[in-house]
Tab-separated table of C-alpha atoms in Angstrom:
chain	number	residue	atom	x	y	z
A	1	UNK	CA	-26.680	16.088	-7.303
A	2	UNK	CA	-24.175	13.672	-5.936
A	3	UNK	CA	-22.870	10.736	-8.051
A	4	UNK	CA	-22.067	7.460	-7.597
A	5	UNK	CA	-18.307	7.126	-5.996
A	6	UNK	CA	-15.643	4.897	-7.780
A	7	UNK	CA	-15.447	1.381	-6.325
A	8	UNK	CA	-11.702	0.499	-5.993
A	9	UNK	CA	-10.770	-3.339	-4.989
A	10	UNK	CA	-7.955	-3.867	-3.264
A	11	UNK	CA	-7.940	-7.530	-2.434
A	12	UNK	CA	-5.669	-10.012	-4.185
A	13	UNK	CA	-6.643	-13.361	-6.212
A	14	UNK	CA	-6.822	-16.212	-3.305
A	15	UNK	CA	-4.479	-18.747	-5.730
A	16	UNK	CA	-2.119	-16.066	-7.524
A	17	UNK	CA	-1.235	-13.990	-3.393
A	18	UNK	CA	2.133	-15.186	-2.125
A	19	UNK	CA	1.936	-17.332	1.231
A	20	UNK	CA	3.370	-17.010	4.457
A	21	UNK	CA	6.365	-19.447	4.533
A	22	UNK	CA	4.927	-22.432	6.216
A	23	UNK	CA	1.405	-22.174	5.099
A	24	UNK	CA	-0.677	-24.499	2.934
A	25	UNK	CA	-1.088	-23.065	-0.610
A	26	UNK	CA	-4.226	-23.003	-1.920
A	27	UNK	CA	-5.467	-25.440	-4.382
A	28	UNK	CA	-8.711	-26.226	-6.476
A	29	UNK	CA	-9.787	-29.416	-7.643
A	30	UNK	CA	-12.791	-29.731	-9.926
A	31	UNK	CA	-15.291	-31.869	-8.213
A	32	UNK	CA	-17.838	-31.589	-11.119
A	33	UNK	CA	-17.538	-29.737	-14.791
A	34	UNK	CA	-20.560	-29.074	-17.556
A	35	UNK	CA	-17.513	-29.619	-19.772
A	36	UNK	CA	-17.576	-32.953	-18.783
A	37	UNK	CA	-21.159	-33.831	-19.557
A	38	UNK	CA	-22.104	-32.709	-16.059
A	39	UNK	CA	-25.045	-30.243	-15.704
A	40	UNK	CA	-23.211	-27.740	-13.354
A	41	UNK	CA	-19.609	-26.608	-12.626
A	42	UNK	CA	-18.139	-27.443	-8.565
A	43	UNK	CA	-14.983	-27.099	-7.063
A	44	UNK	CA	-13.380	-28.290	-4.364
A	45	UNK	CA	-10.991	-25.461	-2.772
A	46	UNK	CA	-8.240	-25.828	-0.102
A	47	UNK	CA	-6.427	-23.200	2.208
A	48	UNK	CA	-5.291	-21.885	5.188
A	49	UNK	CA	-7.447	-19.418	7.165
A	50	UNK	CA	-4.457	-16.679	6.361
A	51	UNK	CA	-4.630	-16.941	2.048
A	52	UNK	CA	-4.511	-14.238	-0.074
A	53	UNK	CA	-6.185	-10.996	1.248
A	54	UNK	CA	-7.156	-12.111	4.799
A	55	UNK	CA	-8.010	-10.843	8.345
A	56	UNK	CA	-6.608	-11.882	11.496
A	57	UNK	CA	-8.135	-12.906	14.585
A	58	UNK	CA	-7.273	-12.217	17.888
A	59	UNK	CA	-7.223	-15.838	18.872
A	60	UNK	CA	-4.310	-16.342	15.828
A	61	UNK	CA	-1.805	-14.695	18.292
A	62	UNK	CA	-3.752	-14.953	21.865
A	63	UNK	CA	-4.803	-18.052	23.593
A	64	UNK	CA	-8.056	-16.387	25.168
A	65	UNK	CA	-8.926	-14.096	21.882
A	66	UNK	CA	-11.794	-13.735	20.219
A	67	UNK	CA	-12.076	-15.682	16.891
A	68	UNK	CA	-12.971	-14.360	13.382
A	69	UNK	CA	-16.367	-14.631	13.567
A	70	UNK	CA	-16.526	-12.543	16.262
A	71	UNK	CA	-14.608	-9.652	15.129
A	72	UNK	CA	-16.928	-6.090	15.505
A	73	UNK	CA	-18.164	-5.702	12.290
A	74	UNK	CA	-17.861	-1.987	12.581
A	75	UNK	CA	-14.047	-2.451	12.843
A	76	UNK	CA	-14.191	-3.721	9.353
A	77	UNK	CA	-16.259	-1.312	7.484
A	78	UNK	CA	-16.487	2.990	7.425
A	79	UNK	CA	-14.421	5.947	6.689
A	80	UNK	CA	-10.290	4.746	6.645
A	81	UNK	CA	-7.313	6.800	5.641
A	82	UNK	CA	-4.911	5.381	3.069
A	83	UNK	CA	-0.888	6.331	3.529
A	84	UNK	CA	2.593	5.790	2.067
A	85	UNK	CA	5.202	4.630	3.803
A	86	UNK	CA	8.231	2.398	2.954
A	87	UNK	CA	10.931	0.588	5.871
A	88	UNK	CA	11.035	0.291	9.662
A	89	UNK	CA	8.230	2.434	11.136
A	90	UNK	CA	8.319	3.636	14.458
A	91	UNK	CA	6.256	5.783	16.858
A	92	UNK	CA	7.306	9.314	15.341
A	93	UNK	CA	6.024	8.081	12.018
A	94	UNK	CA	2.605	7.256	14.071
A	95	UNK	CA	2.554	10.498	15.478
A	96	UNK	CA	3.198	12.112	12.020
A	97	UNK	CA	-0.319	10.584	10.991
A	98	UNK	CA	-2.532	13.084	12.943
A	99	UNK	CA	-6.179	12.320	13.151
A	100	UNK	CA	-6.734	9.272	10.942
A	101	UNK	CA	-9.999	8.999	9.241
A	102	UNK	CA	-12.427	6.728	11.254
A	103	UNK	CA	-9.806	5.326	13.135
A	104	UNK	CA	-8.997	2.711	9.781
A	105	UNK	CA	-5.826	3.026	7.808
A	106	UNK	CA	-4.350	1.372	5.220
A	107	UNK	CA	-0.045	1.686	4.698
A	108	UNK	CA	0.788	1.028	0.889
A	109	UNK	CA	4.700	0.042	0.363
A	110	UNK	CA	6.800	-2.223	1.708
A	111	UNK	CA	7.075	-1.725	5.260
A	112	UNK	CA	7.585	-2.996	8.899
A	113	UNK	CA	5.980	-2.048	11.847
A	114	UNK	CA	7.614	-1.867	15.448
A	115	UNK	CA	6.422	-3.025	18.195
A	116	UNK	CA	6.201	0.707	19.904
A	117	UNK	CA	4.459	2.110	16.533
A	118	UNK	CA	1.959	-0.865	17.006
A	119	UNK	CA	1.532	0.156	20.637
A	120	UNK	CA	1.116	3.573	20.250
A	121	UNK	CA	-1.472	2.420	17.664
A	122	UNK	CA	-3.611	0.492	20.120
A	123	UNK	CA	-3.154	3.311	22.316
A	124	UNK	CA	-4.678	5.686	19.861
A	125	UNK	CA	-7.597	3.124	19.537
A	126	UNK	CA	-6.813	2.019	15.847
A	127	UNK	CA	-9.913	-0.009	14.889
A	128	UNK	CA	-8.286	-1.406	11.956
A	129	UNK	CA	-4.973	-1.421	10.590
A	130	UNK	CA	-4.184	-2.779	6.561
A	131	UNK	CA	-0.811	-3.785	4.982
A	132	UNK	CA	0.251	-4.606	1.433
A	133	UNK	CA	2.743	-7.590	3.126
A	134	UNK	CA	1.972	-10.963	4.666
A	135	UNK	CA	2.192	-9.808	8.318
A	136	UNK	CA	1.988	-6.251	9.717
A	137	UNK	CA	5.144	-7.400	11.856
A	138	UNK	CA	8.651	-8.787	10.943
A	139	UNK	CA	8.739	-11.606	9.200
A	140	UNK	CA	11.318	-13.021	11.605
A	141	UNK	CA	9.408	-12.709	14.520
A	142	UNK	CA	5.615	-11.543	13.807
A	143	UNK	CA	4.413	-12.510	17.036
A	144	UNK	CA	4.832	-9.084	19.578
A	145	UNK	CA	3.228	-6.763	16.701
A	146	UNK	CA	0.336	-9.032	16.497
A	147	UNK	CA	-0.085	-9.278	20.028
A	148	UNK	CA	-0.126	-5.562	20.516
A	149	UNK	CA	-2.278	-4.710	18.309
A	150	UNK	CA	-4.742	-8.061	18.238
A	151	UNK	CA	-4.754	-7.736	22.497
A	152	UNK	CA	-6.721	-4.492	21.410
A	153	UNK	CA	-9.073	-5.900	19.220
A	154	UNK	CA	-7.476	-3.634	16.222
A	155	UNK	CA	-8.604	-5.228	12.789
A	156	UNK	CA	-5.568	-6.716	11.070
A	157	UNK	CA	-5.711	-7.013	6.858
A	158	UNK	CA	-3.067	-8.541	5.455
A	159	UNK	CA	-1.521	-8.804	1.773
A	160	UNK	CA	-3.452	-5.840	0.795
A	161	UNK	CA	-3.608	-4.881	-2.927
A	162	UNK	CA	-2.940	-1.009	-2.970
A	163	UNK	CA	-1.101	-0.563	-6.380
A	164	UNK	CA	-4.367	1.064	-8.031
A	165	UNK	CA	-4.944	3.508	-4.961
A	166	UNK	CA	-3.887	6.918	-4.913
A	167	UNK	CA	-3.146	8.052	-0.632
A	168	UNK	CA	-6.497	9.972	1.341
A	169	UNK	CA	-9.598	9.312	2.332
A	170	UNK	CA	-11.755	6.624	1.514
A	171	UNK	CA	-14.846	4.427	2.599
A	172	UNK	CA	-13.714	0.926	3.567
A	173	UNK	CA	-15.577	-2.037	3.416
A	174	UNK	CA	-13.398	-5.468	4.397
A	175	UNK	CA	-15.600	-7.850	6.261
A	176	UNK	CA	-14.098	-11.321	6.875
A	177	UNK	CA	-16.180	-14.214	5.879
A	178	UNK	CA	-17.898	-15.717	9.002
A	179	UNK	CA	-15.573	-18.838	9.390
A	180	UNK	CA	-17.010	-19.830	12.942
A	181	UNK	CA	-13.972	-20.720	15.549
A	182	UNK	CA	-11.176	-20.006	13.295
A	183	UNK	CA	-8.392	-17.865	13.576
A	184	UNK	CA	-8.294	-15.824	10.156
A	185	UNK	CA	-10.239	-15.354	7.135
A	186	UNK	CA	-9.886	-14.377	3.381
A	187	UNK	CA	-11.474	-11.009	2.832
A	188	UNK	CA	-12.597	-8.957	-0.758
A	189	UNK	CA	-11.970	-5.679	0.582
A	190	UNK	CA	-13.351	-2.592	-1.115
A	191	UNK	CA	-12.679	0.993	-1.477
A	192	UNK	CA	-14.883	3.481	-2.231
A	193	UNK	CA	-13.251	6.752	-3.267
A	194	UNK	CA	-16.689	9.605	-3.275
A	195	UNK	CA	-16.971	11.933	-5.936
A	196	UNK	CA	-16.724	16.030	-4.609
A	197	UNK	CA	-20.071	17.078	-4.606
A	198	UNK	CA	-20.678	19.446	-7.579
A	199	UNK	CA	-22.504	22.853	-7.414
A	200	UNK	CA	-25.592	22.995	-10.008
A	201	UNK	CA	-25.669	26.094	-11.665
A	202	UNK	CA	-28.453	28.147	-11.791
């Protein structure tokens, strides 16, 4: 009989993540609080579409891209290998990978991508690619990793929370939330790690 798998969430709180240099922090303001004398608790919440655990759209990096509402679900969500890796990765490290599991994988550890690994990703029709860091490119100059990858519709999920996870094979689930016309989305991305299937005895 199989049982449940263990449910592993890797996203990071929206108002403890770091931010992007440049980007609006996010802030809460309470709007209306049963502590108060109010009869329900509101709050008002502000951020930019790239806070805390977030996907990126193609239309973040490329004039004519498609926006985060209208990234394909099935990018987002199905069998993903997680990986370690630390530095400067380049195309021999891609090639290292193999066959990844359902064409999702998540990199734990501080790394960098370059722009030929990210190519050679895109040409190995990566639907979705995950990082621990702000941006899956150099900080100094993010722009020609995102446009690699994003020109080929490849899933980007950023700031990534992968401390807890040990590297292999996983179920992803890391839909963005439907933020019509915008660029990038916060995300509560979810790994589910399946139990082997045990034997009964007879």
């Amino acid at each position: 009989m199989r049982e449940p798998g263990k449910l592993v969430d890797i996203s990071r709180g929206l108002f403890g993540a770091p931010v992007f240099p440049g980007d609006p922090v996010p802030e809460k303001q309470p709007v209306s609080q049963i502590a108060q004398g109010a009869s329900y608790n509101l709050t008002r919440v502000s951020l930019g579409s790239h806070g805390g655990t977030h996907m990126d759209a193609p239309c973040h990096f490329l004039p004519q891209g498609a926006s985060i509402d209208q990234v394909e679900l099935f990018r987002c969500v199905g069998p993903c290998q997680v990986v370690r890796a630390s530095g400067r990765l380049g195309v021999p490290w891609v090639k290292s990978l193999g066959e990844l599991a359902g064409k999702r994988l998540l990199v734990q550890g501080e790394v960098e991508l370059s722009l030929e690994a990210a190519e050679e990703l895109a040409r190995q029709g990566l639907y979705l690619l995950g990082v621990e860091g702000m941006t899956v490119g150099p900080l100094s100059d993010p722009g020609p990793v995102h446009r690699a990858l994003l020109g080929a519709q490849v899933a980007l999920l950023e700031s990534c929370d992968l401390s807890g996870v040990e590297p292999g094979r996983y179920f992803l689930a890391a839909q963005p939330l439907k933020w019509e016309g915008l660029d990038g989305a916060p995300v509560r991305a979810v790994l589910l790690q399946e139990e082997e299937e045990k034997e009964e005895s007879l």
